[in-house]
Amino acid sequence: MSEFTNSSIGVDTNAPDGGFSFDNVHRNNLIQQTSQSGGNPQSGVSNTASNNTNKSILPLATKTGTTIVGLVYKNGIVLGADTRSTNDTTVADKNCEKIHYIAPNIYCCGAGTAADTEKTTELISSQMELLRMNTGDSQSRIVTACTLLKRMLYRYQGYVSAALVLGGCDINGPHLYQIYPHGSTGKLPFTTMGSGSLAAMAVFESDYRDDLEEDEAIKLVQRAILAGVFNDLGSGSNVDTCVIRMDGSVAMDRNGITPNEVAPLRAQVKRSDVLNMREGTTAVLKSTFVKAKSSMGVTLADVSVTAMET
């Protein structure tokens, strides 16, 4: 029992067993008072030094940015993702890969903390391979991967920041799942996740059909990712797509669209030739050639060896 639920500070121990319980209301008020004033929550007052040293800082959610999408078309699944990785307000990586391998017929897009999405998908991919070896089945089931992922994420109660779009094809057809960091899942014909999900969902809800051809599905996914790239500050750079077909083939298109490519713009910039340093601009005052000590060229005698500090 913590100090915030101790009966000595005002919790009604005679509260009825049935109906709603409001015990946490008193506890939450005490936590808020402690975080604002510092020191003893009962007193509600403290000096400046106590504020600076003992003030409780409540943890805040980390803001992450990504646009990941997926949809089901009549012969398979198309997944898509942007390639921007951010660290607060700084772009940490302009071309990171957010579509992860789970099994030969299953891939997964990840949004959230980069390390969490990568290691979570690596772990489940390893478990899926071991399961195929144990059962002798050559093809994994998408619902199996979804179950393993949701059980792991639920076990960590959301502290593993991995929002996933899982897609693949098995003997039961194409399947697409969205998996939230707390472990809740949904099976949908199309879905988006990440900070750019609203912009991408607007494109899907406008133009998605159940009978899309593969080319139409790829273009729709690319448009959805571009909507996130241009309308969400946490998404950007290039567009990756992955097509998983019912015949077992997979087509990964890395950097299929590069809307922010700067090389053509830089090529158009005309630099003055005056800025180019030609040979002879800097005078050579002296040139010396030192001949090797041995006729065989450089040997170990010409090399000085210093012991490395350990």
PDB file of C-alpha atoms in Angstrom, residues 22-159:
ATOM      1  CA  PHE A  22     -13.671   6.887  -6.347  1.00  0.00           C
ATOM      2  CA  ASP A  23     -10.618   6.058  -4.212  1.00  0.00           C
ATOM      3  CA  ASN A  24      -8.234   7.069  -6.994  1.00  0.00           C
ATOM      4  CA  VAL A  25      -9.692  10.573  -7.154  1.00  0.00           C
ATOM      5  CA  HIS A  26      -8.199  11.427  -3.768  1.00  0.00           C
ATOM      6  CA  ARG A  27      -4.952   9.695  -4.698  1.00  0.00           C
ATOM      7  CA  ASN A  28      -4.673  11.590  -7.990  1.00  0.00           C
ATOM      8  CA  ASN A  29      -5.248  14.927  -6.244  1.00  0.00           C
ATOM      9  CA  LEU A  30      -2.430  14.137  -3.823  1.00  0.00           C
ATOM     10  CA  ILE A  31      -0.108  13.198  -6.686  1.00  0.00           C
ATOM     11  CA  GLN A  32      -0.961  16.446  -8.463  1.00  0.00           C
ATOM     12  CA  GLN A  33      -0.333  18.489  -5.312  1.00  0.00           C
ATOM     13  CA  THR A  34       2.995  16.738  -4.800  1.00  0.00           C
ATOM     14  CA  SER A  35       4.104  17.407  -8.368  1.00  0.00           C
ATOM     15  CA  GLN A  36       3.120  21.081  -8.158  1.00  0.00           C
ATOM     16  CA  SER A  37       4.364  21.969  -4.667  1.00  0.00           C
ATOM     17  CA  GLY A  38       6.991  19.340  -3.801  1.00  0.00           C
ATOM     18  CA  GLY A  39       7.707  18.056  -0.306  1.00  0.00           C
ATOM     19  CA  ASN A  40       4.915  16.782   1.935  1.00  0.00           C
ATOM     20  CA  PRO A  41       1.552  16.420   0.144  1.00  0.00           C
ATOM     21  CA  GLN A  42      -0.289  17.026   3.415  1.00  0.00           C
ATOM     22  CA  SER A  43       1.231  20.436   3.985  1.00  0.00           C
ATOM     23  CA  GLY A  44       0.806  21.707   0.447  1.00  0.00           C
ATOM     24  CA  VAL A  45       3.581  24.273   0.987  1.00  0.00           C
ATOM     25  CA  SER A  46       7.358  24.150   0.642  1.00  0.00           C
ATOM     26  CA  ASN A  47      10.240  26.517   0.215  1.00  0.00           C
ATOM     27  CA  THR A  48      11.996  27.276  -3.079  1.00  0.00           C
ATOM     28  CA  ALA A  49      14.926  24.957  -2.375  1.00  0.00           C
ATOM     29  CA  SER A  50      12.541  22.060  -1.766  1.00  0.00           C
ATOM     30  CA  ASN A  51      10.737  22.857  -5.023  1.00  0.00           C
ATOM     31  CA  ASN A  52      13.978  22.664  -6.977  1.00  0.00           C
ATOM     32  CA  THR A  53      15.270  19.444  -5.387  1.00  0.00           C
ATOM     33  CA  ASN A  54      12.248  17.354  -4.361  1.00  0.00           C
ATOM     34  CA  LYS A  55       9.669  18.282  -6.972  1.00  0.00           C
ATOM     35  CA  SER A  56       8.054  15.214  -8.534  1.00  0.00           C
ATOM     36  CA  ILE A  57       8.031  15.263 -12.309  1.00  0.00           C
ATOM     37  CA  LEU A  58       5.223  13.216 -13.834  1.00  0.00           C
ATOM     38  CA  PRO A  59       6.344  11.219 -16.891  1.00  0.00           C
ATOM     39  CA  LEU A  60       5.156  12.491 -20.254  1.00  0.00           C
ATOM     40  CA  ALA A  61       4.433  10.490 -23.385  1.00  0.00           C
ATOM     41  CA  THR A  62       7.146  10.595 -26.038  1.00  0.00           C
ATOM     42  CA  LYS A  63       6.035  12.166 -29.320  1.00  0.00           C
ATOM     43  CA  THR A  64       6.933  10.021 -32.306  1.00  0.00           C
ATOM     44  CA  GLY A  65       6.293  10.528 -36.000  1.00  0.00           C
ATOM     45  CA  THR A  66       5.571   8.120 -38.850  1.00  0.00           C
ATOM     46  CA  THR A  67       3.038   7.287 -41.543  1.00  0.00           C
ATOM     47  CA  ILE A  68       2.417   3.578 -42.152  1.00  0.00           C
ATOM     48  CA  VAL A  69      -0.493   2.105 -44.103  1.00  0.00           C
ATOM     49  CA  GLY A  70      -1.785  -1.156 -45.484  1.00  0.00           C
ATOM     50  CA  LEU A  71      -4.673  -2.355 -47.619  1.00  0.00           C
ATOM     51  CA  VAL A  72      -6.159  -5.553 -48.993  1.00  0.00           C
ATOM     52  CA  TYR A  73      -6.663  -5.848 -52.750  1.00  0.00           C
ATOM     53  CA  LYS A  74      -8.195  -8.783 -54.532  1.00  0.00           C
ATOM     54  CA  ASN A  75      -4.941 -10.751 -54.990  1.00  0.00           C
ATOM     55  CA  GLY A  76      -2.925  -9.788 -51.946  1.00  0.00           C
ATOM     56  CA  ILE A  77      -1.715  -7.086 -49.582  1.00  0.00           C
ATOM     57  CA  VAL A  78       0.062  -3.769 -50.125  1.00  0.00           C
ATOM     58  CA  LEU A  79       1.977  -2.160 -47.242  1.00  0.00           C
ATOM     59  CA  GLY A  80       3.513   1.312 -47.307  1.00  0.00           C
ATOM     60  CA  ALA A  81       5.662   3.536 -45.092  1.00  0.00           C
ATOM     61  CA  ASP A  82       7.614   6.770 -45.132  1.00  0.00           C
ATOM     62  CA  THR A  83      11.343   6.828 -44.323  1.00  0.00           C
ATOM     63  CA  ARG A  84      11.795   9.677 -41.806  1.00  0.00           C
ATOM     64  CA  SER A  85      13.139   8.963 -38.339  1.00  0.00           C
ATOM     65  CA  THR A  86      12.905  11.792 -35.802  1.00  0.00           C
ATOM     66  CA  ASN A  87      14.447  12.576 -32.433  1.00  0.00           C
ATOM     67  CA  ASP A  88      12.126  15.159 -30.874  1.00  0.00           C
ATOM     68  CA  THR A  89      12.210  18.014 -33.420  1.00  0.00           C
ATOM     69  CA  THR A  90      15.354  16.757 -35.183  1.00  0.00           C
ATOM     70  CA  VAL A  91      15.372  14.484 -38.249  1.00  0.00           C
ATOM     71  CA  ALA A  92      17.693  11.675 -37.146  1.00  0.00           C
ATOM     72  CA  ASP A  93      17.533   9.561 -40.323  1.00  0.00           C
ATOM     73  CA  LYS A  94      16.140  10.552 -43.700  1.00  0.00           C
ATOM     74  CA  ASN A  95      16.031   7.045 -45.154  1.00  0.00           C
ATOM     75  CA  CYS A  96      15.235   4.482 -42.468  1.00  0.00           C
ATOM     76  CA  GLU A  97      13.359   1.273 -43.262  1.00  0.00           C
ATOM     77  CA  LYS A  98      10.018   0.791 -41.514  1.00  0.00           C
ATOM     78  CA  ILE A  99       8.742  -2.331 -43.309  1.00  0.00           C
ATOM     79  CA  HIS A 100      10.050  -5.329 -41.368  1.00  0.00           C
ATOM     80  CA  TYR A 101      10.305  -9.007 -42.287  1.00  0.00           C
ATOM     81  CA  ILE A 102       8.277 -11.458 -40.203  1.00  0.00           C
ATOM     82  CA  ALA A 103       8.068 -14.513 -42.483  1.00  0.00           C
ATOM     83  CA  PRO A 104       8.416 -15.168 -46.229  1.00  0.00           C
ATOM     84  CA  ASN A 105       4.689 -14.422 -46.627  1.00  0.00           C
ATOM     85  CA  ILE A 106       4.293 -11.864 -43.806  1.00  0.00           C
ATOM     86  CA  TYR A 107       5.655  -8.338 -43.405  1.00  0.00           C
ATOM     87  CA  CYS A 108       5.002  -5.677 -40.786  1.00  0.00           C
ATOM     88  CA  CYS A 109       5.167  -1.868 -40.740  1.00  0.00           C
ATOM     89  CA  GLY A 110       6.246  -0.271 -37.478  1.00  0.00           C
ATOM     90  CA  ALA A 111       5.547   3.129 -35.929  1.00  0.00           C
ATOM     91  CA  GLY A 112       6.712   4.406 -32.562  1.00  0.00           C
ATOM     92  CA  THR A 113      10.144   3.968 -30.993  1.00  0.00           C
ATOM     93  CA  ALA A 114      12.520   2.669 -33.682  1.00  0.00           C
ATOM     94  CA  ALA A 115      14.345   0.230 -31.388  1.00  0.00           C
ATOM     95  CA  ASP A 116      11.059  -1.187 -30.076  1.00  0.00           C
ATOM     96  CA  THR A 117       9.587  -1.788 -33.536  1.00  0.00           C
ATOM     97  CA  GLU A 118      12.775  -3.363 -34.898  1.00  0.00           C
ATOM     98  CA  LYS A 119      13.480  -5.675 -31.954  1.00  0.00           C
ATOM     99  CA  THR A 120       9.829  -6.640 -31.509  1.00  0.00           C
ATOM    100  CA  THR A 121       9.509  -7.712 -35.140  1.00  0.00           C
ATOM    101  CA  GLU A 122      12.893  -9.481 -35.013  1.00  0.00           C
ATOM    102  CA  LEU A 123      11.808 -11.450 -31.942  1.00  0.00           C
ATOM    103  CA  ILE A 124       8.470 -12.503 -33.430  1.00  0.00           C
ATOM    104  CA  SER A 125      10.167 -13.352 -36.747  1.00  0.00           C
ATOM    105  CA  SER A 126      12.505 -15.701 -34.870  1.00  0.00           C
ATOM    106  CA  GLN A 127       9.587 -17.307 -33.026  1.00  0.00           C
ATOM    107  CA  MET A 128       7.697 -17.789 -36.286  1.00  0.00           C
ATOM    108  CA  GLU A 129      10.669 -19.538 -37.865  1.00  0.00           C
ATOM    109  CA  LEU A 130      11.054 -21.858 -34.871  1.00  0.00           C
ATOM    110  CA  LEU A 131       7.332 -22.632 -35.060  1.00  0.00           C
ATOM    111  CA  ARG A 132       7.624 -23.546 -38.741  1.00  0.00           C
ATOM    112  CA  MET A 133      10.543 -25.858 -37.951  1.00  0.00           C
ATOM    113  CA  ASN A 134       8.671 -27.525 -35.062  1.00  0.00           C
ATOM    114  CA  THR A 135       5.415 -28.046 -36.951  1.00  0.00           C
ATOM    115  CA  GLY A 136       6.929 -28.860 -40.336  1.00  0.00           C
ATOM    116  CA  ASP A 137       4.641 -26.312 -41.972  1.00  0.00           C
ATOM    117  CA  SER A 138       6.282 -24.350 -44.769  1.00  0.00           C
ATOM    118  CA  GLN A 139       3.890 -21.394 -44.512  1.00  0.00           C
ATOM    119  CA  SER A 140       3.164 -19.292 -41.438  1.00  0.00           C
ATOM    120  CA  ARG A 141      -0.334 -18.060 -40.588  1.00  0.00           C
ATOM    121  CA  ILE A 142      -0.858 -14.315 -40.273  1.00  0.00           C
ATOM    122  CA  VAL A 143      -3.166 -14.769 -37.279  1.00  0.00           C
ATOM    123  CA  THR A 144      -0.343 -16.611 -35.487  1.00  0.00           C
ATOM    124  CA  ALA A 145       2.006 -13.652 -35.929  1.00  0.00           C
ATOM    125  CA  CYS A 146      -0.760 -11.298 -34.779  1.00  0.00           C
ATOM    126  CA  THR A 147      -1.372 -13.389 -31.648  1.00  0.00           C
ATOM    127  CA  LEU A 148       2.329 -13.498 -30.736  1.00  0.00           C
ATOM    128  CA  LEU A 149       2.669  -9.747 -31.229  1.00  0.00           C
ATOM    129  CA  LYS A 150      -0.434  -8.789 -29.253  1.00  0.00           C
ATOM    130  CA  ARG A 151       0.465 -11.093 -26.362  1.00  0.00           C
ATOM    131  CA  MET A 152       3.950  -9.629 -26.113  1.00  0.00           C
ATOM    132  CA  LEU A 153       2.770  -6.010 -26.290  1.00  0.00           C
ATOM    133  CA  TYR A 154      -0.017  -6.604 -23.767  1.00  0.00           C
ATOM    134  CA  ARG A 155       2.484  -8.162 -21.377  1.00  0.00           C
ATOM    135  CA  TYR A 156       4.473  -4.918 -21.363  1.00  0.00           C
ATOM    136  CA  GLN A 157       1.341  -2.761 -20.882  1.00  0.00           C
ATOM    137  CA  GLY A 158       2.225  -0.246 -23.596  1.00  0.00           C
ATOM    138  CA  TYR A 159       5.789   0.416 -22.436  1.00  0.00           C
TER     139      TYR A 159
END
